[in-house]
PDB file of C-alpha atoms and ligand atoms in Angstrom:
ATOM      1  CA  MET E1412      23.178  54.523  -7.144  1.00 93.00           C
ATOM      2  CA  ARG E1413      27.017  55.348  -7.129  1.00 96.00           C
ATOM      3  CA  LEU E1414      28.710  58.357  -6.638  1.00 98.00           C
ATOM      4  CA  LEU E1415      32.174  59.692  -5.983  1.00 98.00           C
ATOM      5  CA  VAL E1416      33.136  63.108  -3.762  1.00 98.00           C
ATOM      6  CA  VAL E1417      36.099  64.535  -4.199  1.00 98.00           C
ATOM      7  CA  GLU E1418      36.653  67.337  -1.681  1.00 98.00           C
ATOM      8  CA  ASP E1419      40.266  67.629  -0.014  1.00 98.00           C
ATOM      9  CA  ASP E1420      38.835  69.063   3.310  1.00 97.00           C
ATOM     10  CA  PRO E1421      39.040  65.446   5.199  1.00 98.00           C
ATOM     11  CA  ASP E1422      35.907  66.856   7.652  1.00 97.00           C
ATOM     12  CA  LEU E1423      33.744  68.434   4.934  1.00 97.00           C
ATOM     13  CA  ASN E1424      34.670  65.003   2.663  1.00 98.00           C
ATOM     14  CA  ARG E1425      33.463  63.008   5.785  1.00 98.00           C
ATOM     15  CA  GLN E1426      30.329  65.111   6.293  1.00 98.00           C
ATOM     16  CA  ILE E1427      29.029  64.704   2.314  1.00 98.00           C
ATOM     17  CA  VAL E1428      30.170  61.245   2.397  1.00 98.00           C
ATOM     18  CA  ALA E1429      28.189  60.202   5.590  1.00 97.00           C
ATOM     19  CA  ALA E1430      25.048  62.273   4.523  1.00 97.00           C
ATOM     20  CA  LEU E1431      24.853  60.236   1.188  1.00 97.00           C
ATOM     21  CA  GLU E1432      25.565  56.747   2.851  1.00 94.00           C
ATOM     22  CA  GLU E1433      22.933  57.998   5.026  1.00 92.00           C
ATOM     23  CA  ALA E1434      20.640  58.810   2.246  1.00 92.00           C
ATOM     24  CA  GLY E1435      20.955  55.394   0.453  1.00 90.00           C
ATOM     25  CA  TYR E1436      23.491  56.149  -2.088  1.00 95.00           C
ATOM     26  CA  ALA E1437      27.010  54.048  -2.424  1.00 95.00           C
ATOM     27  CA  VAL E1438      29.911  56.552  -2.107  1.00 97.00           C
ATOM     28  CA  ASP E1439      33.470  56.427  -3.091  1.00 98.00           C
ATOM     29  CA  ARG E1440      35.613  59.311  -2.280  1.00 98.00           C
ATOM     30  CA  ALA E1441      39.016  61.302  -3.128  1.00 98.00           C
ATOM     31  CA  PHE E1442      41.308  63.711  -1.461  1.00 98.00           C
ATOM     32  CA  ASP E1443      43.116  65.289  -4.254  1.00 98.00           C
ATOM     33  CA  GLY E1444      42.306  66.343  -8.244  1.00 98.00           C
ATOM     34  CA  GLU E1445      44.556  63.360  -9.495  1.00 98.00           C
ATOM     35  CA  GLU E1446      42.830  60.723  -7.807  1.00 98.00           C
ATOM     36  CA  GLY E1447      39.348  61.845  -7.906  1.00 98.00           C
ATOM     37  CA  HIS E1448      40.117  62.398 -11.976  1.00 98.00           C
ATOM     38  CA  PHE E1449      41.550  58.614 -11.940  1.00 98.00           C
ATOM     39  CA  LEU E1450      38.538  57.266 -10.431  1.00 98.00           C
ATOM     40  CA  GLY E1451      36.073  59.439 -12.310  1.00 98.00           C
ATOM     41  CA  ASP E1452      37.797  57.888 -15.234  1.00 97.00           C
ATOM     42  CA  THR E1453      37.690  54.481 -14.543  1.00 96.00           C
ATOM     43  CA  GLU E1454      34.508  53.937 -12.836  1.00 95.00           C
ATOM     44  CA  PRO E1455      31.169  54.057 -13.864  1.00 95.00           C
ATOM     45  CA  TYR E1456      29.560  57.035 -11.233  1.00 97.00           C
ATOM     46  CA  ASP E1457      25.946  58.113 -11.728  1.00 97.00           C
ATOM     47  CA  ALA E1458      26.634  61.197 -10.213  1.00 98.00           C
ATOM     48  CA  ILE E1459      30.302  63.169  -9.204  1.00 98.00           C
ATOM     49  CA  VAL E1460      30.856  65.938  -6.227  1.00 98.00           C
ATOM     50  CA  LEU E1461      33.648  67.648  -7.464  1.00 98.00           C
ATOM     51  CA  ASP E1462      35.563  70.567  -5.303  1.00 97.00           C
ATOM     52  CA  ILE E1463      37.016  73.302  -7.400  1.00 95.00           C
ATOM     53  CA  GLY E1464      39.835  74.497  -5.068  1.00 95.00           C
ATOM     54  CA  LEU E1465      42.057  70.670  -5.025  1.00 97.00           C
ATOM     55  CA  PRO E1466      45.432  69.672  -4.616  1.00 98.00           C
ATOM     56  CA  LYS E1467      47.631  68.052  -7.315  1.00 98.00           C
ATOM     57  CA  MET E1468      44.902  69.336 -10.018  1.00 97.00           C
ATOM     58  CA  ASP E1469      42.481  71.459  -9.762  1.00 96.00           C
ATOM     59  CA  GLY E1470      38.826  71.220 -10.310  1.00 97.00           C
ATOM     60  CA  ILE E1471      38.161  72.851 -13.322  1.00 96.00           C
ATOM     61  CA  SER E1472      40.970  70.518 -14.832  1.00 97.00           C
ATOM     62  CA  VAL E1473      39.898  67.265 -13.661  1.00 98.00           C
ATOM     63  CA  LEU E1474      36.171  68.422 -15.294  1.00 98.00           C
ATOM     64  CA  GLU E1475      37.587  69.532 -18.582  1.00 98.00           C
ATOM     65  CA  GLN E1476      39.953  66.516 -18.741  1.00 98.00           C
ATOM     66  CA  TRP E1477      36.642  63.944 -18.043  1.00 98.00           C
ATOM     67  CA  ARG E1478      34.154  65.983 -20.545  1.00 97.00           C
ATOM     68  CA  ARG E1479      37.623  65.806 -23.177  1.00 97.00           C
ATOM     69  CA  ASP E1480      37.505  62.112 -22.721  1.00 97.00           C
ATOM     70  CA  GLY E1481      33.810  61.797 -23.845  1.00 96.00           C
ATOM     71  CA  ARG E1482      32.757  61.287 -20.093  1.00 96.00           C
ATOM     72  CA  THR E1483      28.910  62.243 -19.389  1.00 95.00           C
ATOM     73  CA  THR E1484      28.963  61.716 -15.506  1.00 97.00           C
ATOM     74  CA  PRO E1485      26.606  64.765 -14.227  1.00 97.00           C
ATOM     75  CA  VAL E1486      28.801  66.741 -12.009  1.00 98.00           C
ATOM     76  CA  LEU E1487      27.935  68.860  -9.310  1.00 98.00           C
ATOM     77  CA  ILE E1488      30.451  71.102  -8.410  1.00 97.00           C
ATOM     78  CA  LEU E1489      31.612  72.699  -5.021  1.00 96.00           C
ATOM     79  CA  THR E1490      32.567  76.546  -5.146  1.00 92.00           C
ATOM     80  CA  ALA E1491      33.342  79.250  -2.606  1.00 84.00           C
ATOM     81  CA  ARG E1492      30.600  81.613  -2.158  1.00 74.00           C
ATOM     82  CA  ASP E1493      31.534  84.881  -3.519  1.00 76.00           C
ATOM     83  CA  ARG E1494      33.541  83.293  -6.553  1.00 81.00           C
ATOM     84  CA  TRP E1495      31.174  83.932  -9.398  1.00 87.00           C
ATOM     85  CA  SER E1496      33.846  83.282 -11.837  1.00 89.00           C
ATOM     86  CA  ASP E1497      34.218  79.765 -10.639  1.00 89.00           C
ATOM     87  CA  LYS E1498      30.607  79.207 -11.363  1.00 91.00           C
ATOM     88  CA  VAL E1499      30.990  80.540 -14.830  1.00 93.00           C
ATOM     89  CA  GLN E1500      34.386  78.220 -15.444  1.00 94.00           C
ATOM     90  CA  GLY E1501      32.256  75.483 -13.845  1.00 94.00           C
ATOM     91  CA  PHE E1502      29.377  75.668 -16.078  1.00 94.00           C
ATOM     92  CA  ASP E1503      31.541  76.394 -19.011  1.00 95.00           C
ATOM     93  CA  ALA E1504      34.385  73.185 -18.573  1.00 96.00           C
ATOM     94  CA  GLY E1505      31.064  70.930 -18.132  1.00 96.00           C
ATOM     95  CA  ALA E1506      29.680  71.017 -14.689  1.00 97.00           C
ATOM     96  CA  ASP E1507      25.381  70.147 -14.138  1.00 97.00           C
ATOM     97  CA  ASP E1508      25.219  72.456 -11.067  1.00 97.00           C
ATOM     98  CA  TYR E1509      27.231  74.085  -8.312  1.00 96.00           C
ATOM     99  CA  VAL E1510      26.442  74.542  -4.410  1.00 96.00           C
ATOM    100  CA  ALA E1511      28.607  77.742  -3.165  1.00 95.00           C
ATOM    101  CA  LYS E1512      30.232  77.043   0.614  1.00 94.00           C
ATOM    102  CA  PRO E1513      28.912  76.826   3.163  1.00 93.00           C
ATOM    103  CA  PHE E1514      26.269  74.646   2.209  1.00 95.00           C
ATOM    104  CA  HIS E1515      23.684  73.118   3.944  1.00 96.00           C
ATOM    105  CA  MET E1516      23.697  69.608   2.924  1.00 97.00           C
ATOM    106  CA  GLU E1517      20.303  69.200   2.241  1.00 96.00           C
ATOM    107  CA  GLU E1518      21.001  71.309  -0.824  1.00 97.00           C
ATOM    108  CA  VAL E1519      23.630  69.198  -1.882  1.00 97.00           C
ATOM    109  CA  LEU E1520      21.001  66.049  -1.616  1.00 97.00           C
ATOM    110  CA  ALA E1521      18.206  67.662  -3.285  1.00 96.00           C
ATOM    111  CA  ARG E1522      20.142  69.046  -6.347  1.00 97.00           C
ATOM    112  CA  LEU E1523      21.857  65.405  -6.638  1.00 97.00           C
ATOM    113  CA  ARG E1524      18.930  63.994  -6.538  1.00 95.00           C
ATOM    114  CA  ALA E1525      18.235  66.113  -9.457  1.00 95.00           C
ATOM    115  CA  LEU E1526      20.557  65.779 -11.311  1.00 96.00           C
ATOM    116  CA  LEU E1527      20.537  61.580 -10.890  1.00 95.00           C
ATOM    117  CA  ARG E1528      16.592  61.808 -12.374  1.00 92.00           C
ATOM    118  CA  ARG E1529      17.155  64.131 -14.953  1.00 93.00           C
ATOM    119  CA  ALA E1530      20.382  62.033 -16.542  1.00 92.00           C
ATOM    120  CA  THR E1531      17.733  58.955 -16.654  1.00 90.00           C
ATOM    121  CA  GLY E1532      14.839  61.074 -17.919  1.00 89.00           C
ATOM    122  CA  HIS E1533      12.692  61.733 -14.907  1.00 89.00           C
ATOM    123  CA  ALA E1534      11.209  65.174 -14.020  1.00 87.00           C
ATOM    124  CA  SER E1535       9.299  64.286 -10.760  1.00 89.00           C
ATOM    125  CA  SER E1536      11.196  63.006  -7.445  1.00 89.00           C
ATOM    126  CA  GLU E1537       8.059  60.701  -7.080  1.00 93.00           C
ATOM    127  CA  LEU E1538       9.148  57.419  -9.722  1.00 94.00           C
ATOM    128  CA  LEU E1539       6.142  55.426 -10.737  1.00 93.00           C
ATOM    129  CA  CYS E1540       6.082  52.153 -12.370  1.00 92.00           C
ATOM    130  CA  GLY E1541       2.634  50.112 -12.611  1.00 90.00           C
ATOM    131  CA  PRO E1542       1.591  50.167  -8.593  1.00 92.00           C
ATOM    132  CA  ILE E1543       5.285  51.100  -7.349  1.00 94.00           C
ATOM    133  CA  ARG E1544       5.891  54.227  -6.164  1.00 96.00           C
ATOM    134  CA  LEU E1545       9.520  54.894  -5.152  1.00 95.00           C
ATOM    135  CA  ASP E1546       9.798  58.705  -3.373  1.00 94.00           C
ATOM    136  CA  THR E1547      13.621  59.719  -3.631  1.00 92.00           C
ATOM    137  CA  ARG E1548      12.906  62.607  -1.489  1.00 90.00           C
ATOM    138  CA  ALA E1549      11.574  60.093   1.522  1.00 90.00           C
ATOM    139  CA  GLY E1550      13.460  57.304   0.436  1.00 91.00           C
ATOM    140  CA  ARG E1551       9.556  55.688   0.931  1.00 94.00           C
ATOM    141  CA  VAL E1552       8.398  52.803  -1.445  1.00 96.00           C
ATOM    142  CA  THR E1553       4.553  51.866  -1.778  1.00 96.00           C
ATOM    143  CA  ILE E1554       2.244  49.618  -3.297  1.00 93.00           C
ATOM    144  CA  ASP E1555      -0.929  50.762  -4.028  1.00 92.00           C
ATOM    145  CA  GLY E1556      -0.650  53.203  -1.713  1.00 92.00           C
ATOM    146  CA  HIS E1557       0.700  50.287   0.929  1.00 95.00           C
ATOM    147  CA  ALA E1558       4.015  51.601   2.417  1.00 96.00           C
ATOM    148  CA  ILE E1559       6.435  48.817   1.818  1.00 95.00           C
ATOM    149  CA  LYS E1560       9.739  48.375   4.352  1.00 95.00           C
ATOM    150  CA  LEU E1561      12.862  47.719   2.542  1.00 94.00           C
ATOM    151  CA  THR E1562      16.270  46.994   3.524  1.00 92.00           C
ATOM    152  CA  SER E1563      19.218  49.934   2.430  1.00 89.00           C
ATOM    153  CA  HIS E1564      20.610  47.307  -0.135  1.00 89.00           C
ATOM    154  CA  GLU E1565      17.136  46.380  -1.087  1.00 93.00           C
ATOM    155  CA  TYR E1566      15.884  50.392  -1.507  1.00 94.00           C
ATOM    156  CA  ARG E1567      19.337  51.125  -3.381  1.00 93.00           C
ATOM    157  CA  LEU E1568      18.537  48.057  -5.951  1.00 95.00           C
ATOM    158  CA  LEU E1569      14.766  49.070  -6.809  1.00 96.00           C
ATOM    159  CA  ALA E1570      15.536  53.002  -6.811  1.00 95.00           C
ATOM    160  CA  TYR E1571      18.003  51.521  -9.738  1.00 96.00           C
ATOM    161  CA  LEU E1572      15.924  49.461 -11.731  1.00 96.00           C
ATOM    162  CA  MET E1573      13.122  52.306 -11.369  1.00 95.00           C
ATOM    163  CA  HIS E1574      15.127  55.123 -12.453  1.00 95.00           C
ATOM    164  CA  HIS E1575      15.936  52.869 -15.474  1.00 95.00           C
ATOM    165  CA  GLN E1576      12.705  51.275 -15.837  1.00 93.00           C
ATOM    166  CA  GLY E1577      11.587  49.846 -19.244  1.00 92.00           C
ATOM    167  CA  ARG E1578      15.453  49.254 -19.817  1.00 94.00           C
ATOM    168  CA  VAL E1579      17.204  45.471 -19.427  1.00 96.00           C
ATOM    169  CA  VAL E1580      20.022  46.019 -16.716  1.00 96.00           C
ATOM    170  CA  SER E1581      22.662  43.368 -16.456  1.00 95.00           C
ATOM    171  CA  ARG E1582      24.006  42.141 -13.398  1.00 92.00           C
ATOM    172  CA  THR E1583      27.318  43.394 -13.618  1.00 91.00           C
ATOM    173  CA  GLU E1584      25.988  47.100 -14.379  1.00 94.00           C
ATOM    174  CA  LEU E1585      23.607  46.960 -11.066  1.00 94.00           C
ATOM    175  CA  VAL E1586      27.087  45.626  -9.340  1.00 92.00           C
ATOM    176  CA  GLU E1587      28.963  48.553 -10.293  1.00 92.00           C
ATOM    177  CA  HIS E1588      26.316  50.946  -9.218  1.00 94.00           C
ATOM    178  CA  LEU E1589      24.996  49.714  -6.154  1.00 92.00           C
ATOM    179  CA  TYR E1590      28.296  49.254  -4.361  1.00 90.00           C
ATOM    180  CA  ASP E1591      31.618  51.248  -3.499  1.00 88.00           C
ATOM    181  CA  GLN E1592      34.710  50.352  -4.458  1.00 84.00           C
ATOM    182  CA  ASP E1593      35.673  49.046  -0.304  1.00 79.00           C
ATOM    183  CA  PHE E1594      32.351  46.638  -1.370  1.00 78.00           C
ATOM    184  CA  ASP E1595      33.059  42.552  -1.521  1.00 75.00           C
ATOM    185  CA  ARG E1596      31.803  42.227  -4.793  1.00 74.00           C
ATOM    186  CA  ASP E1597      30.123  39.284  -5.709  1.00 72.00           C
ATOM    187  CA  SER E1598      26.701  39.680  -8.627  1.00 66.00           C
ATOM    188  CA  ASN E1599      25.583  36.692  -6.876  1.00 75.00           C
ATOM    189  CA  THR E1600      24.355  38.760  -4.036  1.00 85.00           C
ATOM    190  CA  ILE E1601      22.335  41.186  -6.638  1.00 90.00           C
ATOM    191  CA  GLU E1602      20.019  37.754  -6.791  1.00 90.00           C
ATOM    192  CA  VAL E1603      19.223  37.393  -3.599  1.00 92.00           C
ATOM    193  CA  PHE E1604      18.490  40.548  -3.312  1.00 93.00           C
ATOM    194  CA  VAL E1605      15.844  40.592  -6.609  1.00 94.00           C
ATOM    195  CA  GLY E1606      14.414  37.314  -4.717  1.00 95.00           C
ATOM    196  CA  ARG E1607      13.374  39.327  -1.328  1.00 95.00           C
ATOM    197  CA  LEU E1608      11.980  42.197  -4.145  1.00 95.00           C
ATOM    198  CA  ARG E1609      10.440  40.161  -5.235  1.00 94.00           C
ATOM    199  CA  LYS E1610       8.464  38.585  -2.497  1.00 94.00           C
ATOM    200  CA  LYS E1611       7.899  42.108  -1.317  1.00 94.00           C
ATOM    201  CA  LEU E1612       6.451  44.062  -4.123  1.00 92.00           C
ATOM    202  CA  GLY E1613       5.325  40.666  -5.753  1.00 87.00           C
ATOM    203  CA  SER E1614       6.407  38.106  -8.313  1.00 84.00           C
ATOM    204  CA  ASP E1615       6.315  39.823 -11.440  1.00 85.00           C
ATOM    205  CA  ALA E1616       7.539  43.340 -10.507  1.00 87.00           C
ATOM    206  CA  ILE E1617      10.934  42.338 -11.679  1.00 93.00           C
ATOM    207  CA  GLN E1618      11.639  40.433 -14.821  1.00 93.00           C
ATOM    208  CA  THR E1619      14.679  38.484 -15.647  1.00 94.00           C
ATOM    209  CA  VAL E1620      15.965  38.389 -19.086  1.00 94.00           C
ATOM    210  CA  ARG E1621      17.650  35.453 -19.516  1.00 91.00           C
ATOM    211  CA  GLY E1622      21.142  35.563 -19.888  1.00 89.00           C
ATOM    212  CA  LEU E1623      21.177  39.516 -20.081  1.00 92.00           C
ATOM    213  CA  GLY E1624      19.714  40.967 -16.423  1.00 94.00           C
ATOM    214  CA  TYR E1625      16.556  42.494 -15.049  1.00 96.00           C
ATOM    215  CA  LEU E1626      13.851  44.214 -16.531  1.00 95.00           C
ATOM    216  CA  LEU E1627      11.420  46.641 -14.501  1.00 92.00           C
ATOM    217  CA  LEU E1628       8.370  47.245 -16.768  1.00 84.00           C
ATOM    218  CA  ALA E1629       4.987  49.130 -16.029  1.00 76.00           C
ATOM    219  CA  PRO E1630       2.797  46.771 -16.721  1.00 71.00           C
ATOM    220  CA  GLU E1631      -0.016  47.686 -19.818  1.00 64.00           C
ATOM    221  CA  THR E1632      -2.769  49.938 -18.776  1.00 50.00           C
ATOM    222  CA  ALA E1633      -4.799  49.476 -21.906  1.00 41.00           C
TER     223      ALA E1633
HETATM  224 CA1   CA I 958      38.858  72.714  -1.355  1.00 63.10          CA
END
């Protein structure tokens, strides 16, 4: 999952980005409204953290513009604690959720997890696919109850496929959603990670759909 953080306070921006990267997301950052709007307009983020008080273009205007242009990316806004009007304006502009400053990073992480799973049609923080169980809260994966050790790149890849299970996901889509914009993107590396995941999860866990991409499909239970 790839996220964008738009926050002009450099310390806060750095803290949020560090926490999100630590939690296994690929993260891009912007420090003003114009840059944030541009990135959100041109890159396929899975969710965006958007401060309301921003230089060059305020957060409400950024959000309104995205929504007017049909961008449906889930957006979590950061509001000032005592500005209830920020929250109302934010929701009316198309925000999906908010966190008031100052906040605990755990709350931002939990709200983002909820936005990400709801955006892909999952109600529970544990995703299941046959014997594979992925706990998005703890970042843990088990097969038939046995813990599997994954590297952060392997986890990212599996988490994306688990969120989108039952749908063919192209290699280009994976590259766009697993790496931040500074990463040296090479879609061949996806193949390498899929190969490693198959070794750990079982060779039939991820299907290759020739010419289209990869498919994670729960085995028939009947
Ligand atoms: Ca601000």
